[in-house]
Coordinates of C-alpha atoms in Angstrom, one line a residue:
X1 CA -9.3 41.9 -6.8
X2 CA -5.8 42.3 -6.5
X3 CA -2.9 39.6 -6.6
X4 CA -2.7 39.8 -2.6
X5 CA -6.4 39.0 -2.2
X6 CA -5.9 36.2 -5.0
X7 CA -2.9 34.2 -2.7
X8 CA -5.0 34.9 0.9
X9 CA -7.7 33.3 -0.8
X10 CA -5.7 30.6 -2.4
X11 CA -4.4 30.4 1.3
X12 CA -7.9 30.1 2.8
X13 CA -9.2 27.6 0.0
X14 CA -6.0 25.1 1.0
X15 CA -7.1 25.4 4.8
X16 CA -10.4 24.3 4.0
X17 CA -9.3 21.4 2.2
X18 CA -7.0 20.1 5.1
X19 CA -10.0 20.8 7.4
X20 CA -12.0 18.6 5.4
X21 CA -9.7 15.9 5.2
X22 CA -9.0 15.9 9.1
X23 CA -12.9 16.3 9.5
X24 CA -12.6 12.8 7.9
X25 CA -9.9 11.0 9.7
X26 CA -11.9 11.9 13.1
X27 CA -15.3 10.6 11.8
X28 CA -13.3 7.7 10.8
X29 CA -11.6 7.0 14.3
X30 CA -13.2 3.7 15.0
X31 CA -13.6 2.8 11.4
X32 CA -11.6 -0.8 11.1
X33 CA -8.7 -0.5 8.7
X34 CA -9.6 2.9 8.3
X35 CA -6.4 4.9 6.9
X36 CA -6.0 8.0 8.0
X37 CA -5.2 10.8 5.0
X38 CA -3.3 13.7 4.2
X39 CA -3.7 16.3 1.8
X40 CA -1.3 16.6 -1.0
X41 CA -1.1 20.4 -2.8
X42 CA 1.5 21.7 -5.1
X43 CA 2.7 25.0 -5.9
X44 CA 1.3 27.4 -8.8
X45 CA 3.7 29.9 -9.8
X46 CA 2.4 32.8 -11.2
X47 CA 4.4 35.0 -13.2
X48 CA 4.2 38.3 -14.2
X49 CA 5.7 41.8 -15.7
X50 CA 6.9 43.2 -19.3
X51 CA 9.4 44.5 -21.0
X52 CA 9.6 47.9 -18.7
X53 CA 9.3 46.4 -15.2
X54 CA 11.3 43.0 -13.6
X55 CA 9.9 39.7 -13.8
X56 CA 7.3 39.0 -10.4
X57 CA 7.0 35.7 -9.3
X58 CA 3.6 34.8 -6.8
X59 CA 3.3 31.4 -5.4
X60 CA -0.4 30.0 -5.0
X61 CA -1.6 27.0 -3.4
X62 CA -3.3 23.9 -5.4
X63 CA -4.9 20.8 -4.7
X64 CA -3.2 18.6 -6.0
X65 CA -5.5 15.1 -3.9
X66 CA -5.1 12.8 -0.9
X67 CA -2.3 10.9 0.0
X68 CA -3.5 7.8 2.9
X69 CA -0.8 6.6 5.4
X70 CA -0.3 3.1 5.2
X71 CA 0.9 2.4 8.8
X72 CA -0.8 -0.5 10.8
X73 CA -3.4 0.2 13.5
X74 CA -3.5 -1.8 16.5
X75 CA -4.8 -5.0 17.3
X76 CA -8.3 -5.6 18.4
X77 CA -9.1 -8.9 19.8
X78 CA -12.8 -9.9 18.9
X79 CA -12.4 -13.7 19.8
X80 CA -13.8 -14.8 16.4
X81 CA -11.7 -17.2 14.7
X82 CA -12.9 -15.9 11.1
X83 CA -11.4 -12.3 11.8
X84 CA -8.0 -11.3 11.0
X85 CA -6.1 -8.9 10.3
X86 CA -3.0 -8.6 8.0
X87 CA 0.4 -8.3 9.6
X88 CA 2.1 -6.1 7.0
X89 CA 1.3 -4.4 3.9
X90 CA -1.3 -6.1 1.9
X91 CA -5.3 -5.7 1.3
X92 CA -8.0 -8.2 1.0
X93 CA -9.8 -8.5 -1.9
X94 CA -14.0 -8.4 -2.0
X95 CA -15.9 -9.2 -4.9
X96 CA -18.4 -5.2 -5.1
X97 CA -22.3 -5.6 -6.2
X98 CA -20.8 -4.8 -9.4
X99 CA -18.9 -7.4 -10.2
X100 CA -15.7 -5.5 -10.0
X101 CA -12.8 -5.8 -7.3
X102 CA -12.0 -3.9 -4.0
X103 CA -9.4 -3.8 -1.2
X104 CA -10.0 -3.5 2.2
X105 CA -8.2 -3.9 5.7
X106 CA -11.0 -4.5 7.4
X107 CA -10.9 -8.1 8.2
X108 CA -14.6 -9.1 9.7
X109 CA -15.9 -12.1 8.1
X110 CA -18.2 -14.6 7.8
X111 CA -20.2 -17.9 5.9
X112 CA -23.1 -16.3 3.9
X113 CA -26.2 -18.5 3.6
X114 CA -24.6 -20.0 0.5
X115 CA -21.9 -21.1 2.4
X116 CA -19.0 -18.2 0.9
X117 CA -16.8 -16.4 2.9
X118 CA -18.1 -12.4 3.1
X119 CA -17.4 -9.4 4.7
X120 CA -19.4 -7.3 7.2
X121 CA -21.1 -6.2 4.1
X122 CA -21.8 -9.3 2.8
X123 CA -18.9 -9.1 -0.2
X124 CA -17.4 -12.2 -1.3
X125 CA -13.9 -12.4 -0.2
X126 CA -11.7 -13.9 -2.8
X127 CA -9.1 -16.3 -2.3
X128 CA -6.5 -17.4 -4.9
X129 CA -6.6 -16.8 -8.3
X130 CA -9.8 -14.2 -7.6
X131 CA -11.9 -17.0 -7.2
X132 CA -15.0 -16.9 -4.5
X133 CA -14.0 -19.1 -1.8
X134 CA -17.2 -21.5 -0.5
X135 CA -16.7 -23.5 2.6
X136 CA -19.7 -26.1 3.8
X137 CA -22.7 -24.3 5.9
X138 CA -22.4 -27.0 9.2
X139 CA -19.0 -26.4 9.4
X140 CA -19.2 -22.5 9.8
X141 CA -18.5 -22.8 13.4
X142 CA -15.8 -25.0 13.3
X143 CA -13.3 -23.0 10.7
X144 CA -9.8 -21.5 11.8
X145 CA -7.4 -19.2 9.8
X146 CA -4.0 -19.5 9.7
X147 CA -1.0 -17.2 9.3
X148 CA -0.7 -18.0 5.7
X149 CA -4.3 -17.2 5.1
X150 CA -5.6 -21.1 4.3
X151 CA -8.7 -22.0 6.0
X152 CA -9.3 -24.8 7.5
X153 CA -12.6 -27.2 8.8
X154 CA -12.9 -30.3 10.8
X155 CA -12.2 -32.4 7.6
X156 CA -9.0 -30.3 5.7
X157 CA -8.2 -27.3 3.8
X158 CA -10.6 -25.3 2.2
X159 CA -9.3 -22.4 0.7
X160 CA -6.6 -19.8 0.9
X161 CA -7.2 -16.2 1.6
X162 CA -5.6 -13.9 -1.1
X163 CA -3.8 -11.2 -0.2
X164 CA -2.9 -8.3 -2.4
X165 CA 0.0 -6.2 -2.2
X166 CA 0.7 -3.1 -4.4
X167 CA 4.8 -1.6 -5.0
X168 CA 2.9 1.9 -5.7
X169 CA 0.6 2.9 -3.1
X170 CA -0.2 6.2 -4.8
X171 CA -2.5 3.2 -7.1
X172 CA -4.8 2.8 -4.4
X173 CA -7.1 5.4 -4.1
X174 CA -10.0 5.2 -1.1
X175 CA -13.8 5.2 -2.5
X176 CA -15.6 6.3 0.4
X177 CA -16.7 3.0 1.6
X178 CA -14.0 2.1 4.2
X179 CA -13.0 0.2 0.5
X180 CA -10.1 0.9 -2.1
X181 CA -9.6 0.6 -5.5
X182 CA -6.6 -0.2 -7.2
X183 CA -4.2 -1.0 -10.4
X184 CA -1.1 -3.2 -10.6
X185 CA -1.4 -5.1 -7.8
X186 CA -0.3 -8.8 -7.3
X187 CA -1.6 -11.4 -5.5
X188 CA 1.0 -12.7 -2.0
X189 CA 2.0 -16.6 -2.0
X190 CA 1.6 -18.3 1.2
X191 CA 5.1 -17.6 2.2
X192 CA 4.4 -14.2 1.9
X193 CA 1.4 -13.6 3.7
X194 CA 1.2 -13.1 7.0
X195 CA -2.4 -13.2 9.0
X196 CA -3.4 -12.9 12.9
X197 CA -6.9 -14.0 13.1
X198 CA -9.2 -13.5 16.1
X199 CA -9.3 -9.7 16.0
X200 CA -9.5 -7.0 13.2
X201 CA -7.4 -4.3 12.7
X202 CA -8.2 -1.0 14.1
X203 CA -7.9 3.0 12.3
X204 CA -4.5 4.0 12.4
X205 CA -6.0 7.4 13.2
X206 CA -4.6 9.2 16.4
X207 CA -7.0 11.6 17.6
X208 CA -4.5 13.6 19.7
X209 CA -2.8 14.2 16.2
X210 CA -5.8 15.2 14.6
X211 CA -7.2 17.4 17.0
X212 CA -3.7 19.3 17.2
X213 CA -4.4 19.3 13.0
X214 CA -7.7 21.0 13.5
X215 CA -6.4 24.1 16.3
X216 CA -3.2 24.6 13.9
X217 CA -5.7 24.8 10.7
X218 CA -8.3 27.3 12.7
X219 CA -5.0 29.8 14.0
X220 CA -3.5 29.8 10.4
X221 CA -7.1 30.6 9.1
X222 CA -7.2 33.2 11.8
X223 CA -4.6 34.5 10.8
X224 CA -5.2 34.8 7.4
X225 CA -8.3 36.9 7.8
X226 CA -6.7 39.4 9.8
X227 CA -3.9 39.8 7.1
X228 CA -7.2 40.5 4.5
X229 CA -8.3 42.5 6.9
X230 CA -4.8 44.5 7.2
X231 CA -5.4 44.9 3.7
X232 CA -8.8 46.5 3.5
X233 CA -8.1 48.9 6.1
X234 CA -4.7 50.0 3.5
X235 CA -7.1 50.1 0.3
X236 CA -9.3 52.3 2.2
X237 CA -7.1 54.5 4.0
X238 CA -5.6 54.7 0.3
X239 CA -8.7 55.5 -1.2
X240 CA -9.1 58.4 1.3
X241 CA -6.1 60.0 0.9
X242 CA -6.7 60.1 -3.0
X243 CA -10.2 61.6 -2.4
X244 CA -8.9 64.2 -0.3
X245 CA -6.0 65.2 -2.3
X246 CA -8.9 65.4 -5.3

């Protein structure tokens, strides 16, 4: 195989990849606090020639991972008091089956039969300081969340939802789950947060974007087999003309 067919398929294998990851962002269209992801590649150079002939240069294609956008989806209104969504950058944190910590935008909660605060897939929240936060059963109907994240019953304050924000978002890295993991984050004050409860945030995907993604991905493809095709037909015209002249 020669260095042309080497870079087409380099090409080709790149295409894939981003039709992959759109594949993704479209399965994940009404995913809540789904963020949408591109993919991230880098250039190989490849270098070649010796002392008799110039110095070549080709450029390949490499995959170099994902890279999420971080931009808010919209607002969806569910009309339960114990869903919110966070106005800004930030991530909730969930206690996994583990015992280790993820992040998530999703913001559907509610009381366990223990009387803690889950999500949608029964994960703990945490509130300050990491810790669990436990609110009494009969009151379950009765909470409210406000802006700053504290939670509140018919008798007081029960507990703050924490809120973690992290400087580097190339930290956070999605594991499949509609969850993230992360390293270096730090853990918003009450001034800082900022909450709207009674709806959950939606995915920031656009499908008109992503279906544009897709027919630009297929044409480039396209157009890549036709230039491996181009090639064959020189080879064997090549090879021809050699057997001939033989």
């Amino acid at each position: 195989m020669d260095i042309t067919s080497y870079v087409l398929l380099s090409h080709e294998q790149a295409l894939r990849r981003r039709m992959d990851v759109v594949s993704n962002n479209m399965a994940n269209l009404s995913t809540a606090g789904f963020k949408r992801e591109d993919p991230l590649f880098r250039e190989y150079v490849e270098r070649t020639g010796n002392a008799d002939a110039p110095t070549r240069t080709t450029s390949m294609v490499l995959d170099y991972g994902t890279v999420h956008d971080t931009s808010a989806g919209s607002f969806q209104v569910t009309d339960n008091p114990l869903d919110i969504m966070i106005d800004g950058p930030g991530y909730l944190s969930v206690e996994t089956p583990e015992g280790g910590v993820a992040y998530t935008r999703a913001g559907y909660l509610k009381v366990a039969e223990d009387g803690t605060l889950t999500n949608a897939a029964g994960m703990r929240l945490l509130g300050e300081g990491g810790r669990p936060i436990t609110v009494p059963v009969e009151d379950a109907g009765r909470l409210s969340i406000a802006d700053d994240g504290t939670i509140k019953g018919p008798n007081g304050e029960l507990g703050r939802v924490a809120v973690t924000m992290f400087d580097n978002e190339a930290s956070v890295d999605p594991r499949g789950d509609g969850m993230f993991t992360g390293q270096g984050g730090r853990e918003l004050t009450a001034a800082e947060t900022r909450l709207r409860s009674g709806g959950i945030e939606g995915s920031n995907v656009q499908p008109i974007v992503e279906t544009t993604n897709m027919v630009a991905i297929l044409r480039a493809y396209q157009t890549s087999m036709r230039m491996a095709e181009s090639m064959n037909d020189i080879r064997k015209s090549a090879i021809d003309k050699l057997g001939r002249f033989g």
